[in-house]
Amino acid sequence: MKTIVAVLASTFLISSAYAQSTGVSASTPPSPDASTPARVKSDAKRNMEVETHIKDLHAKLKITSAEESQWTDVAQTMRDSAIEIDKAIDKREAIVNNATAIDNLNAYGDIVQAHADNVKKLAAAFAPLYASMSDDQKKVADDVFAHRAQPVKKTTKATK
């Protein structure tokens, strides 16, 4: 189960990568209208990426018709999680140009907290599906998620 939680975190790479790649430049003020064409296009692109990821996982995991209802719960959890993380990212983007260091840290903390909370939700949704999978499916799931997981780099210890 510990491994499942660790590797499920990788399913949020789309949102995490988006969080790091969508920094607003200091010369470009954020749009006050969240429904601008650029925002709508960005949201549509993110939704498409999530749906593509869900379909890809469905195929790789060879979800059976008997597992479909459990998979539906997992997929919906992934969609809901992406929305929550995107909201935290959007909130940070809206303040980034006028944010103090503390504001920025708190906004980033909100993103990280949303990510952590949603990884736990995803693990809870995935656990019953994983338990019902055949040994071959579990092996594929383990391999798929292990492949996507990024190695954790150790930092050097600070000296006093």
PDB file of C-alpha atoms in Angstrom:
ATOM      1  CA  MET A   1       0.000   0.000   0.000  1.00  0.00           C
ATOM      2  CA  LYS A   2       2.911   2.327   0.794  1.00  0.00           C
ATOM      3  CA  THR A   3       4.230   1.778  -2.725  1.00  0.00           C
ATOM      4  CA  ILE A   4       0.820   2.468  -4.230  1.00  0.00           C
ATOM      5  CA  VAL A   5       0.588   5.804  -2.434  1.00  0.00           C
ATOM      6  CA  ALA A   6       4.070   6.777  -3.546  1.00  0.00           C
ATOM      7  CA  VAL A   7       3.544   5.905  -7.166  1.00  0.00           C
ATOM      8  CA  LEU A   8       0.032   7.307  -7.415  1.00  0.00           C
ATOM      9  CA  ALA A   9       1.545  10.672  -6.643  1.00  0.00           C
ATOM     10  CA  SER A  10       3.058  10.501 -10.091  1.00  0.00           C
ATOM     11  CA  THR A  11      -0.400  10.714 -11.643  1.00  0.00           C
ATOM     12  CA  PHE A  12      -0.378  14.336 -10.680  1.00  0.00           C
ATOM     13  CA  LEU A  13       2.697  15.063 -12.768  1.00  0.00           C
ATOM     14  CA  ILE A  14       0.540  16.787 -15.345  1.00  0.00           C
ATOM     15  CA  SER A  15      -0.693  19.314 -12.833  1.00  0.00           C
ATOM     16  CA  SER A  16       2.675  19.564 -11.117  1.00  0.00           C
ATOM     17  CA  ALA A  17       4.453  20.167 -14.391  1.00  0.00           C
ATOM     18  CA  TYR A  18       1.814  22.713 -15.278  1.00  0.00           C
ATOM     19  CA  ALA A  19       2.348  24.465 -11.949  1.00  0.00           C
ATOM     20  CA  GLN A  20       6.029  24.911 -12.679  1.00  0.00           C
ATOM     21  CA  SER A  21       5.669  25.821 -16.339  1.00  0.00           C
ATOM     22  CA  THR A  22       2.949  28.440 -16.092  1.00  0.00           C
ATOM     23  CA  GLY A  23       4.742  31.105 -14.158  1.00  0.00           C
ATOM     24  CA  VAL A  24       3.461  34.526 -15.120  1.00  0.00           C
ATOM     25  CA  SER A  25       6.176  36.914 -16.189  1.00  0.00           C
ATOM     26  CA  ALA A  26       6.663  40.056 -14.153  1.00  0.00           C
ATOM     27  CA  SER A  27       5.814  42.203 -17.168  1.00  0.00           C
ATOM     28  CA  THR A  28       2.506  40.466 -17.842  1.00  0.00           C
ATOM     29  CA  PRO A  29      -0.240  41.268 -15.352  1.00  0.00           C
ATOM     30  CA  PRO A  30      -2.697  38.472 -14.658  1.00  0.00           C
ATOM     31  CA  SER A  31      -6.015  38.739 -16.385  1.00  0.00           C
ATOM     32  CA  PRO A  32      -8.846  39.732 -14.063  1.00  0.00           C
ATOM     33  CA  ASP A  33     -11.278  37.706 -16.166  1.00  0.00           C
ATOM     34  CA  ALA A  34     -10.879  33.973 -15.606  1.00  0.00           C
ATOM     35  CA  SER A  35     -12.888  33.240 -18.747  1.00  0.00           C
ATOM     36  CA  THR A  36     -10.526  34.916 -21.218  1.00  0.00           C
ATOM     37  CA  PRO A  37      -9.840  32.897 -24.367  1.00  0.00           C
ATOM     38  CA  ALA A  38      -6.332  32.067 -23.136  1.00  0.00           C
ATOM     39  CA  ARG A  39      -7.658  30.767 -19.794  1.00  0.00           C
ATOM     40  CA  VAL A  40     -10.406  28.732 -21.472  1.00  0.00           C
ATOM     41  CA  LYS A  41      -7.857  27.257 -23.892  1.00  0.00           C
ATOM     42  CA  SER A  42      -5.502  26.476 -21.024  1.00  0.00           C
ATOM     43  CA  ASP A  43      -8.268  24.802 -19.013  1.00  0.00           C
ATOM     44  CA  ALA A  44      -9.369  22.820 -22.064  1.00  0.00           C
ATOM     45  CA  LYS A  45      -5.792  21.682 -22.672  1.00  0.00           C
ATOM     46  CA  ARG A  46      -5.398  20.594 -19.054  1.00  0.00           C
ATOM     47  CA  ASN A  47      -8.714  18.716 -19.182  1.00  0.00           C
ATOM     48  CA  MET A  48      -7.640  16.993 -22.381  1.00  0.00           C
ATOM     49  CA  GLU A  49      -4.316  15.976 -20.796  1.00  0.00           C
ATOM     50  CA  VAL A  50      -6.104  14.501 -17.781  1.00  0.00           C
ATOM     51  CA  GLU A  51      -8.543  12.583 -20.003  1.00  0.00           C
ATOM     52  CA  THR A  52      -5.670  11.298 -22.141  1.00  0.00           C
ATOM     53  CA  HIS A  53      -3.846  10.164 -19.015  1.00  0.00           C
ATOM     54  CA  ILE A  54      -6.967   8.396 -17.719  1.00  0.00           C
ATOM     55  CA  LYS A  55      -7.512   6.589 -21.049  1.00  0.00           C
ATOM     56  CA  ASP A  56      -3.839   5.609 -21.196  1.00  0.00           C
ATOM     57  CA  LEU A  57      -3.937   4.143 -17.689  1.00  0.00           C
ATOM     58  CA  HIS A  58      -7.199   2.316 -18.462  1.00  0.00           C
ATOM     59  CA  ALA A  59      -5.566   0.651 -21.449  1.00  0.00           C
ATOM     60  CA  LYS A  60      -2.282  -0.161 -19.719  1.00  0.00           C
ATOM     61  CA  LEU A  61      -4.019  -1.603 -16.671  1.00  0.00           C
ATOM     62  CA  LYS A  62      -6.366  -3.632 -18.904  1.00  0.00           C
ATOM     63  CA  ILE A  63      -9.392  -2.739 -16.822  1.00  0.00           C
ATOM     64  CA  THR A  64     -12.017  -5.463 -17.175  1.00  0.00           C
ATOM     65  CA  SER A  65     -15.751  -4.929 -17.391  1.00  0.00           C
ATOM     66  CA  ALA A  66     -16.032  -6.270 -13.824  1.00  0.00           C
ATOM     67  CA  GLU A  67     -13.582  -3.580 -12.660  1.00  0.00           C
ATOM     68  CA  GLU A  68     -15.166  -0.759 -14.631  1.00  0.00           C
ATOM     69  CA  SER A  69     -17.252   0.679 -11.769  1.00  0.00           C
ATOM     70  CA  GLN A  70     -14.187   0.838  -9.527  1.00  0.00           C
ATOM     71  CA  TRP A  71     -12.197   2.368 -12.377  1.00  0.00           C
ATOM     72  CA  THR A  72     -14.914   4.987 -12.842  1.00  0.00           C
ATOM     73  CA  ASP A  73     -14.382   6.040  -9.216  1.00  0.00           C
ATOM     74  CA  VAL A  74     -10.615   6.250  -9.744  1.00  0.00           C
ATOM     75  CA  ALA A  75     -11.016   8.262 -12.950  1.00  0.00           C
ATOM     76  CA  GLN A  76     -13.451  10.688 -11.322  1.00  0.00           C
ATOM     77  CA  THR A  77     -11.079  11.122  -8.389  1.00  0.00           C
ATOM     78  CA  MET A  78      -8.310  11.968 -10.859  1.00  0.00           C
ATOM     79  CA  ARG A  79     -10.531  14.543 -12.586  1.00  0.00           C
ATOM     80  CA  ASP A  80     -11.648  16.100  -9.300  1.00  0.00           C
ATOM     81  CA  SER A  81      -8.076  16.193  -8.043  1.00  0.00           C
ATOM     82  CA  ALA A  82      -6.829  17.902 -11.177  1.00  0.00           C
ATOM     83  CA  ILE A  83      -9.542  20.547 -10.796  1.00  0.00           C
ATOM     84  CA  GLU A  84      -8.628  21.202  -7.161  1.00  0.00           C
ATOM     85  CA  ILE A  85      -4.926  21.468  -7.921  1.00  0.00           C
ATOM     86  CA  ASP A  86      -5.632  23.719 -10.910  1.00  0.00           C
ATOM     87  CA  LYS A  87      -7.681  26.024  -8.674  1.00  0.00           C
ATOM     88  CA  ALA A  88      -4.750  26.347  -6.280  1.00  0.00           C
ATOM     89  CA  ILE A  89      -2.409  27.030  -9.208  1.00  0.00           C
ATOM     90  CA  ASP A  90      -4.789  29.611 -10.672  1.00  0.00           C
ATOM     91  CA  LYS A  91      -5.073  31.306  -7.286  1.00  0.00           C
ATOM     92  CA  ARG A  92      -1.289  31.593  -7.057  1.00  0.00           C
ATOM     93  CA  GLU A  93      -1.007  32.886 -10.616  1.00  0.00           C
ATOM     94  CA  ALA A  94      -3.562  35.590  -9.845  1.00  0.00           C
ATOM     95  CA  ILE A  95      -1.463  37.015  -7.015  1.00  0.00           C
ATOM     96  CA  VAL A  96       2.088  36.304  -8.151  1.00  0.00           C
ATOM     97  CA  ASN A  97       2.847  39.783  -9.533  1.00  0.00           C
ATOM     98  CA  ASN A  98       1.856  41.586  -6.346  1.00  0.00           C
ATOM     99  CA  ALA A  99       2.640  38.887  -3.817  1.00  0.00           C
ATOM    100  CA  THR A 100       5.037  39.247  -0.951  1.00  0.00           C
ATOM    101  CA  ALA A 101       7.424  36.414  -0.237  1.00  0.00           C
ATOM    102  CA  ILE A 102       5.032  35.223   2.471  1.00  0.00           C
ATOM    103  CA  ASP A 103       2.026  35.398   0.118  1.00  0.00           C
ATOM    104  CA  ASN A 104       3.963  33.430  -2.476  1.00  0.00           C
ATOM    105  CA  LEU A 105       5.067  30.791   0.024  1.00  0.00           C
ATOM    106  CA  ASN A 106       1.533  30.412   1.363  1.00  0.00           C
ATOM    107  CA  ALA A 107       0.099  30.104  -2.149  1.00  0.00           C
ATOM    108  CA  TYR A 108       2.719  27.511  -3.042  1.00  0.00           C
ATOM    109  CA  GLY A 109       1.924  25.716   0.213  1.00  0.00           C
ATOM    110  CA  ASP A 110      -1.732  25.622  -0.833  1.00  0.00           C
ATOM    111  CA  ILE A 111      -0.724  23.927  -4.104  1.00  0.00           C
ATOM    112  CA  VAL A 112       1.436  21.383  -2.311  1.00  0.00           C
ATOM    113  CA  GLN A 113      -1.294  20.737   0.274  1.00  0.00           C
ATOM    114  CA  ALA A 114      -3.908  20.251  -2.456  1.00  0.00           C
ATOM    115  CA  HIS A 115      -1.535  17.820  -4.145  1.00  0.00           C
ATOM    116  CA  ALA A 116      -0.944  15.858  -0.928  1.00  0.00           C
ATOM    117  CA  ASP A 117      -4.638  15.750  -0.037  1.00  0.00           C
ATOM    118  CA  ASN A 118      -5.549  14.544  -3.502  1.00  0.00           C
ATOM    119  CA  VAL A 119      -2.852  11.873  -3.598  1.00  0.00           C
ATOM    120  CA  LYS A 120      -4.438  10.430  -0.453  1.00  0.00           C
ATOM    121  CA  LYS A 121      -7.890  10.570  -2.062  1.00  0.00           C
ATOM    122  CA  LEU A 122      -6.549   8.850  -5.159  1.00  0.00           C
ATOM    123  CA  ALA A 123      -4.835   6.144  -3.128  1.00  0.00           C
ATOM    124  CA  ALA A 124      -8.100   5.500  -1.274  1.00  0.00           C
ATOM    125  CA  ALA A 125     -10.021   5.271  -4.559  1.00  0.00           C
ATOM    126  CA  PHE A 126      -7.374   3.087  -6.219  1.00  0.00           C
ATOM    127  CA  ALA A 127      -6.917   0.618  -3.332  1.00  0.00           C
ATOM    128  CA  PRO A 128     -10.176  -1.353  -3.892  1.00  0.00           C
ATOM    129  CA  LEU A 129      -9.496  -1.548  -7.625  1.00  0.00           C
ATOM    130  CA  TYR A 130      -5.936  -2.704  -7.038  1.00  0.00           C
ATOM    131  CA  ALA A 131      -7.156  -5.321  -4.553  1.00  0.00           C
ATOM    132  CA  SER A 132      -9.569  -6.722  -7.153  1.00  0.00           C
ATOM    133  CA  MET A 133      -6.972  -6.917  -9.929  1.00  0.00           C
ATOM    134  CA  SER A 134      -5.405 -10.138 -11.095  1.00  0.00           C
ATOM    135  CA  ASP A 135      -1.760 -10.721 -10.242  1.00  0.00           C
ATOM    136  CA  ASP A 136      -0.832  -9.871 -13.838  1.00  0.00           C
ATOM    137  CA  GLN A 137      -2.741  -6.588 -13.656  1.00  0.00           C
ATOM    138  CA  LYS A 138      -1.129  -5.743 -10.321  1.00  0.00           C
ATOM    139  CA  LYS A 139       2.298  -6.352 -11.847  1.00  0.00           C
ATOM    140  CA  VAL A 140       1.443  -4.012 -14.718  1.00  0.00           C
ATOM    141  CA  ALA A 141       0.109  -1.408 -12.271  1.00  0.00           C
ATOM    142  CA  ASP A 142       3.254  -1.665 -10.177  1.00  0.00           C
ATOM    143  CA  ASP A 143       5.425  -1.317 -13.284  1.00  0.00           C
ATOM    144  CA  VAL A 144       3.398   1.541 -14.779  1.00  0.00           C
ATOM    145  CA  PHE A 145       3.464   3.593 -11.621  1.00  0.00           C
ATOM    146  CA  ALA A 146       7.071   2.738 -10.753  1.00  0.00           C
ATOM    147  CA  HIS A 147       8.131   3.858 -14.231  1.00  0.00           C
ATOM    148  CA  ARG A 148       6.329   7.182 -13.854  1.00  0.00           C
ATOM    149  CA  ALA A 149       7.649   7.865 -10.372  1.00  0.00           C
ATOM    150  CA  GLN A 150      10.524  10.285 -10.250  1.00  0.00           C
ATOM    151  CA  PRO A 151      13.503   9.315  -8.117  1.00  0.00           C
ATOM    152  CA  VAL A 152      13.873  11.372  -4.986  1.00  0.00           C
ATOM    153  CA  LYS A 153      17.151  13.245  -4.903  1.00  0.00           C
ATOM    154  CA  LYS A 154      18.808  13.524  -1.544  1.00  0.00           C
ATOM    155  CA  THR A 155      19.970  16.941  -0.517  1.00  0.00           C
ATOM    156  CA  THR A 156      23.186  17.498   1.318  1.00  0.00           C
ATOM    157  CA  LYS A 157      22.897  18.125   5.014  1.00  0.00           C
ATOM    158  CA  ALA A 158      23.248  21.727   6.038  1.00  0.00           C
ATOM    159  CA  THR A 159      26.192  22.467   8.257  1.00  0.00           C
ATOM    160  CA  LYS A 160      25.843  24.564  11.357  1.00  0.00           C
TER     161      LYS A 160
END
